[in-house]
Short mmCIF file of N, CA and C in Angstrom, two decimals:
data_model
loop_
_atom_site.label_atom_id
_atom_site.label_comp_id
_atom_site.label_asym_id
_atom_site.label_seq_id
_atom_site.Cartn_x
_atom_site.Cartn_y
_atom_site.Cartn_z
N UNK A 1 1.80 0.03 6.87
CA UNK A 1 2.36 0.88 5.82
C UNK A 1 3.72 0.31 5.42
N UNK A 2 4.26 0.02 4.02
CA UNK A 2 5.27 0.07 3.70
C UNK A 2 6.43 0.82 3.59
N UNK A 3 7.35 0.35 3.61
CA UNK A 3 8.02 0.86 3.43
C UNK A 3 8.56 1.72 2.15
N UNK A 4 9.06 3.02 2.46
CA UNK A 4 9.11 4.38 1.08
C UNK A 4 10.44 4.72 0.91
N UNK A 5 11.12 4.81 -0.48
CA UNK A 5 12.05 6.03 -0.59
C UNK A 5 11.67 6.95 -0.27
N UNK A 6 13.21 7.47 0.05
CA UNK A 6 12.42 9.57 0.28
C UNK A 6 11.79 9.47 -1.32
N UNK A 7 10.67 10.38 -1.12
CA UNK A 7 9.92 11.00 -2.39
C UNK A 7 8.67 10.16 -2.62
N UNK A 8 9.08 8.54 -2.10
CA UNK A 8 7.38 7.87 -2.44
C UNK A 8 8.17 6.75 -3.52
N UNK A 9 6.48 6.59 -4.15
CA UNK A 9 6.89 6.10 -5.36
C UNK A 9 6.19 4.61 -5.27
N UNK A 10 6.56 3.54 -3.96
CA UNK A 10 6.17 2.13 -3.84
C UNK A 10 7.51 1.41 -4.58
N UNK A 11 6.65 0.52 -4.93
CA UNK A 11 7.48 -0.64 -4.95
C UNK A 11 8.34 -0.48 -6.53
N UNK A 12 7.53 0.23 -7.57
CA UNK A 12 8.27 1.15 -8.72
C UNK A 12 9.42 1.90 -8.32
N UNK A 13 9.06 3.19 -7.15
CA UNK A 13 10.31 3.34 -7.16
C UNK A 13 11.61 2.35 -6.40
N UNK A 14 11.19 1.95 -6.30
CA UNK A 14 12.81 0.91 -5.57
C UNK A 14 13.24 0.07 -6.64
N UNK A 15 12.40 -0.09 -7.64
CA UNK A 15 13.03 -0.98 -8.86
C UNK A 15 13.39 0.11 -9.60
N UNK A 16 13.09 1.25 -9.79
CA UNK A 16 13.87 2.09 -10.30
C UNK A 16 15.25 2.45 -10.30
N UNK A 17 15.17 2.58 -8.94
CA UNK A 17 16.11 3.23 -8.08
C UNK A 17 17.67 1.97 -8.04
N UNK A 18 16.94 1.02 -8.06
CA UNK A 18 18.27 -0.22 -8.10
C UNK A 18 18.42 -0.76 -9.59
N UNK A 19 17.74 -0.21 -10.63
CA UNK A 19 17.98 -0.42 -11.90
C UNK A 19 18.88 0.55 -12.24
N UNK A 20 18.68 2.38 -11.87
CA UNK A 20 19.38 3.22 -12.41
C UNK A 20 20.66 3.37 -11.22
N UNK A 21 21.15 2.12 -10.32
CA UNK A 21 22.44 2.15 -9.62
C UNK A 21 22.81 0.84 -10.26
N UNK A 22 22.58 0.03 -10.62
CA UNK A 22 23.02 -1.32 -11.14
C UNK A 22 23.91 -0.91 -12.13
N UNK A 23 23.45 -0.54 -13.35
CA UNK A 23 24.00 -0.67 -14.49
C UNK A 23 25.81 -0.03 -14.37
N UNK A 24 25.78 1.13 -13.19
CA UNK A 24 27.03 2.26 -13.25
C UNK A 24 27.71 1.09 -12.12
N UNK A 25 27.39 0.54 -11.52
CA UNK A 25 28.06 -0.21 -10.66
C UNK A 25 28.49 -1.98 -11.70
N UNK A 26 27.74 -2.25 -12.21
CA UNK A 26 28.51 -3.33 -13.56
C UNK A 26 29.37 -2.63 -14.39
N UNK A 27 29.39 -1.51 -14.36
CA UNK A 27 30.47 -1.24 -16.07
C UNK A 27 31.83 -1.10 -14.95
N UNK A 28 31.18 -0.42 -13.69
CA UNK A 28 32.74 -0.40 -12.89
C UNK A 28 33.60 -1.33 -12.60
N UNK A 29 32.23 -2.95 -12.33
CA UNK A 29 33.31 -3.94 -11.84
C UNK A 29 33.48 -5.03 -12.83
N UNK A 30 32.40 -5.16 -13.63
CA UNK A 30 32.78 -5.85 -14.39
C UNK A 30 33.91 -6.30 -15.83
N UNK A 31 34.06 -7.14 -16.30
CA UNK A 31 35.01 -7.24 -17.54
C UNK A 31 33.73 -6.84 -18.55
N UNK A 32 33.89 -6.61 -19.76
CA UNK A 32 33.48 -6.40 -20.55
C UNK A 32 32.62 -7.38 -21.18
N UNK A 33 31.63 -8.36 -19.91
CA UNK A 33 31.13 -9.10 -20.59
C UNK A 33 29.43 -8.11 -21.21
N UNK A 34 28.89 -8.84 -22.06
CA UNK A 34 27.26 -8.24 -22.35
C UNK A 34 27.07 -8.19 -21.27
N UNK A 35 25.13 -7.04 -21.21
CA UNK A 35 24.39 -7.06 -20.29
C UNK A 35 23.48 -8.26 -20.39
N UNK A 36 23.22 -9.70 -19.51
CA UNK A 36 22.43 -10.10 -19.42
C UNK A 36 20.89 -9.55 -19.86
N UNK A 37 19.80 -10.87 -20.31
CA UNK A 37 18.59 -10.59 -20.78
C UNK A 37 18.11 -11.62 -19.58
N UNK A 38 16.83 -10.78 -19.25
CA UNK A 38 15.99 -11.84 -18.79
C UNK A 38 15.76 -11.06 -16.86
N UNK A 39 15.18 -12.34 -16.27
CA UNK A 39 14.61 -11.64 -15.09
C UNK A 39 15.28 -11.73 -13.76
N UNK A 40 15.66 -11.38 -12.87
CA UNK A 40 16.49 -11.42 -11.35
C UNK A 40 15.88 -11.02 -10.36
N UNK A 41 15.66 -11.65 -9.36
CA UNK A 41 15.13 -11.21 -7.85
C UNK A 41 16.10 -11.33 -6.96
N UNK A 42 15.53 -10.33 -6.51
CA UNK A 42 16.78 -10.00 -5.10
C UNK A 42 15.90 -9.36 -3.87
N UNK A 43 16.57 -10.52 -2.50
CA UNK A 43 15.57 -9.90 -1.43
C UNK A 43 16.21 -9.12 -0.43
N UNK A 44 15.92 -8.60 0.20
CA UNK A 44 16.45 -7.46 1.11
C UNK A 44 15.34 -7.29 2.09
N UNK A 45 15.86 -6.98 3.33
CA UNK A 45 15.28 -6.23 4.56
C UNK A 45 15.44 -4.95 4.90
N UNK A 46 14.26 -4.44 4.86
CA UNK A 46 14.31 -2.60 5.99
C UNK A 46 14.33 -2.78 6.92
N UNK A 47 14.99 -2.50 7.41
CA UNK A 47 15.41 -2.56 8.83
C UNK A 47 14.33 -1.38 9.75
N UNK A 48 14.20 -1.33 10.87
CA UNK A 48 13.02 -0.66 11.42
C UNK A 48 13.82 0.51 11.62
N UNK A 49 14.94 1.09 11.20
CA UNK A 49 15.73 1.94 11.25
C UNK A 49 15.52 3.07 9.42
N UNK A 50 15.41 2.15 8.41
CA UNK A 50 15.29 2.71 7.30
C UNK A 50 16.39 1.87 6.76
N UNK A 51 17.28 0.67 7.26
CA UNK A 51 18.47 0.60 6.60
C UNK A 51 18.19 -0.77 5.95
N UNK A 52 18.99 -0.94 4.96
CA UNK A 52 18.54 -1.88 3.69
C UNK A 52 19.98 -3.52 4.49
N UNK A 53 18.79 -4.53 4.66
CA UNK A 53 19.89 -4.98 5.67
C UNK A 53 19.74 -7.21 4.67
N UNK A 54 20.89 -7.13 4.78
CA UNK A 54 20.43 -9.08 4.85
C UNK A 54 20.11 -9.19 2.66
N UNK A 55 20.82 -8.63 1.77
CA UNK A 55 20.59 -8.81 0.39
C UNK A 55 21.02 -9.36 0.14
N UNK A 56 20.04 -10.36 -0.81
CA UNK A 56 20.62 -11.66 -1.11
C UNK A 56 19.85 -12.13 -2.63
N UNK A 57 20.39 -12.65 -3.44
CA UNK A 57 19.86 -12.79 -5.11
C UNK A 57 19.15 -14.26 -4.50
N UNK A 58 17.59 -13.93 -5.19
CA UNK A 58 16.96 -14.70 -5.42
C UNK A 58 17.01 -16.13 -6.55
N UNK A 59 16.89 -15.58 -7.54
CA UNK A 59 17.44 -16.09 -9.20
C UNK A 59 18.41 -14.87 -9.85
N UNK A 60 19.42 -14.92 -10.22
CA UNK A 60 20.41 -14.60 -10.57
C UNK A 60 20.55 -14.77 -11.79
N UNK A 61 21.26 -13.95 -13.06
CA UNK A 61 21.56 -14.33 -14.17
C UNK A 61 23.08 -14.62 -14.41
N UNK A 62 24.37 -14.02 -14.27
CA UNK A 62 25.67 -14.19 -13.92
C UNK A 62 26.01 -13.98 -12.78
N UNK A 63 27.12 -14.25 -12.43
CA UNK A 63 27.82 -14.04 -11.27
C UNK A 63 27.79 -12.25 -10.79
N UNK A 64 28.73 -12.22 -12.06
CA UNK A 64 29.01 -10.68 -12.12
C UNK A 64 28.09 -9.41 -12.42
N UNK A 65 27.18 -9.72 -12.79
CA UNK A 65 25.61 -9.12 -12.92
C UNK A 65 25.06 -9.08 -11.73
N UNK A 66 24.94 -10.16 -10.91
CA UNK A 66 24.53 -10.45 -9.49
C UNK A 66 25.06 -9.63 -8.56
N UNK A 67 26.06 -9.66 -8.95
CA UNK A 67 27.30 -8.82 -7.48
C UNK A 67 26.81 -7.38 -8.17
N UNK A 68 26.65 -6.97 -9.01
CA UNK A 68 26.18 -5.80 -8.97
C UNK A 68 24.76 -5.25 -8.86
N UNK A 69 23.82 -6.57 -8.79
CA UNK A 69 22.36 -5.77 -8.55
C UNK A 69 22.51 -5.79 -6.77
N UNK A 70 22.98 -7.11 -6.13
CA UNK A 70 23.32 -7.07 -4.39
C UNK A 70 23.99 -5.34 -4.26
N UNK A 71 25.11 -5.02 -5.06
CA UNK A 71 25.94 -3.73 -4.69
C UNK A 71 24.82 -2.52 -5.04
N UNK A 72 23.85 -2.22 -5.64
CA UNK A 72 23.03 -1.63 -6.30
C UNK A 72 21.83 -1.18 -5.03
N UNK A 73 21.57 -2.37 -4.75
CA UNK A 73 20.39 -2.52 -3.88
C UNK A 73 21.39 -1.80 -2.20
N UNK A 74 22.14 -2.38 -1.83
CA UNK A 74 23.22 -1.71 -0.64
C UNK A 74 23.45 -0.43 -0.70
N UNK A 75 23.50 0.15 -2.00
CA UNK A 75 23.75 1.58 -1.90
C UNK A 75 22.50 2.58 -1.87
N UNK A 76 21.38 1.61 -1.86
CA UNK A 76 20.17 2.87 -1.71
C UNK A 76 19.91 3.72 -0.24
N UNK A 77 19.22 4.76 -0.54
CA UNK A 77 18.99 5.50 0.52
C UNK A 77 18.36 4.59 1.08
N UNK A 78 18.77 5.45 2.43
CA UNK A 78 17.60 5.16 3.77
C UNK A 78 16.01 5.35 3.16
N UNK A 79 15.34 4.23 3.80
CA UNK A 79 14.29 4.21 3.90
C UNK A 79 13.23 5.19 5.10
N UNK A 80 12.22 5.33 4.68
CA UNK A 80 11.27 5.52 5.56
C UNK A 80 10.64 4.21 5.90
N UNK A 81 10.99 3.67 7.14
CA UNK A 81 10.37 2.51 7.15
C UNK A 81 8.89 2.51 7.45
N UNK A 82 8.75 0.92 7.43
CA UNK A 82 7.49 -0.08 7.41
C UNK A 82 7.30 0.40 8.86
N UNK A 83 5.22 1.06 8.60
CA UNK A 83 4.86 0.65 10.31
C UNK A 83 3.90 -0.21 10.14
N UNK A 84 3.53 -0.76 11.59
CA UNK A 84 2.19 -0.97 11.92
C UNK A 84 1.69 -0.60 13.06
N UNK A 85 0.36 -0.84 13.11
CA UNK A 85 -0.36 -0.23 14.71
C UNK A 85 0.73 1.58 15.40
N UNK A 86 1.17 2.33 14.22
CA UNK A 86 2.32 3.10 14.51
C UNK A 86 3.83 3.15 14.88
N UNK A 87 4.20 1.42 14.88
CA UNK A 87 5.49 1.13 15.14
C UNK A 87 6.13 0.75 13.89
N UNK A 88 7.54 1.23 14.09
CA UNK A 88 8.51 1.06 13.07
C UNK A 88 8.45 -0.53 13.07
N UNK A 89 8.83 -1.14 11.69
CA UNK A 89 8.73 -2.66 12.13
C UNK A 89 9.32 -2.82 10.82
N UNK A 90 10.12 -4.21 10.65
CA UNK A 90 11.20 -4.49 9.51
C UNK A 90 10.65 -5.00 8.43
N UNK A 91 10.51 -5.29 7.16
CA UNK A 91 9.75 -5.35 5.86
C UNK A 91 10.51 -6.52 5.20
N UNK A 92 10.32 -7.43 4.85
CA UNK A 92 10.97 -8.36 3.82
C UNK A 92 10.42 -7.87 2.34
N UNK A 93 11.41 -7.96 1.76
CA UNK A 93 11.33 -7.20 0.18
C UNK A 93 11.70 -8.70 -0.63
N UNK A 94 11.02 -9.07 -1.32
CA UNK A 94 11.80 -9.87 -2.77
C UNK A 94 11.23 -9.13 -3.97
N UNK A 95 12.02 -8.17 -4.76
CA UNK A 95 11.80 -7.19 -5.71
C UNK A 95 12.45 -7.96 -7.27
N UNK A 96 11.72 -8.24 -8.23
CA UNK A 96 11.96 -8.54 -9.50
C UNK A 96 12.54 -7.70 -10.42
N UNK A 97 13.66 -7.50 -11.09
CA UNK A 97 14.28 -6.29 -11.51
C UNK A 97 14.12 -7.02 -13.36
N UNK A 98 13.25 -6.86 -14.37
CA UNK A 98 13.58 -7.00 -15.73
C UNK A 98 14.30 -5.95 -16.27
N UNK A 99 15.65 -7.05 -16.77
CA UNK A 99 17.28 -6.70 -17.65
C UNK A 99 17.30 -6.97 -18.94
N UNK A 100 17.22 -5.82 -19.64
CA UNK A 100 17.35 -5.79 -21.43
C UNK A 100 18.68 -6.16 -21.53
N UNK A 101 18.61 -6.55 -22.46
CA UNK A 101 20.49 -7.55 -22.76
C UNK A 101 21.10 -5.81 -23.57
N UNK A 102 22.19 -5.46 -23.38
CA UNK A 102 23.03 -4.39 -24.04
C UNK A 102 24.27 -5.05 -24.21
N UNK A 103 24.90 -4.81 -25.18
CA UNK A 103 26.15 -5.43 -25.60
C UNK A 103 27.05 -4.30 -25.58
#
């Protein structure tokens, strides 16, 4: 079993969930550059605990875009983690996030 936000959802909700924390976490740190267009992966571990551990940008579009999908993905809830055979066990994630360009 994979790993779940509270509420469910799969692998939708976690791209959700780090799309609708991304954007409020770029306007905070960033300068006023545009929103990048185009596609970004970023991988992360659940930890057999629920905790989002080891994020790291796959393909990247800016610097400063980057530092905020890594900060995005860090701030999600705890997981319900990954089992198998009934044991908690740690999940490698590489999740694809598509970014509409906003100016």
């Amino acid at each position: 079993q994979m790993p779940q936000l509270p509420g469910g959802g799969g692998q939708p909700a976690i791209v959700q969930a780090i799309k609708d924390r991304v954007t409020a976490v770029y306007e905070k740190t960033a300068t006023k550059e545009a929103i990048p267009a185009g596609r970004v992966f970023v991988r992360f571990i659940v930890d057999t605990d629920g905790t989002v551990q080891d994020v790291k940008m796959v393909k990247g579009l800016l610097p400063a875009w980057d530092a905020a999908v890594v900060a995005a993905v860090q701030k999600l809830p705890r997981f319900e983690p990954g089992r198998q055979n009934g044991q908690a066990v740690a999940v490698d994630f590489t999740v694809p996030i598509e970014v509409r360009a906003k100016l």
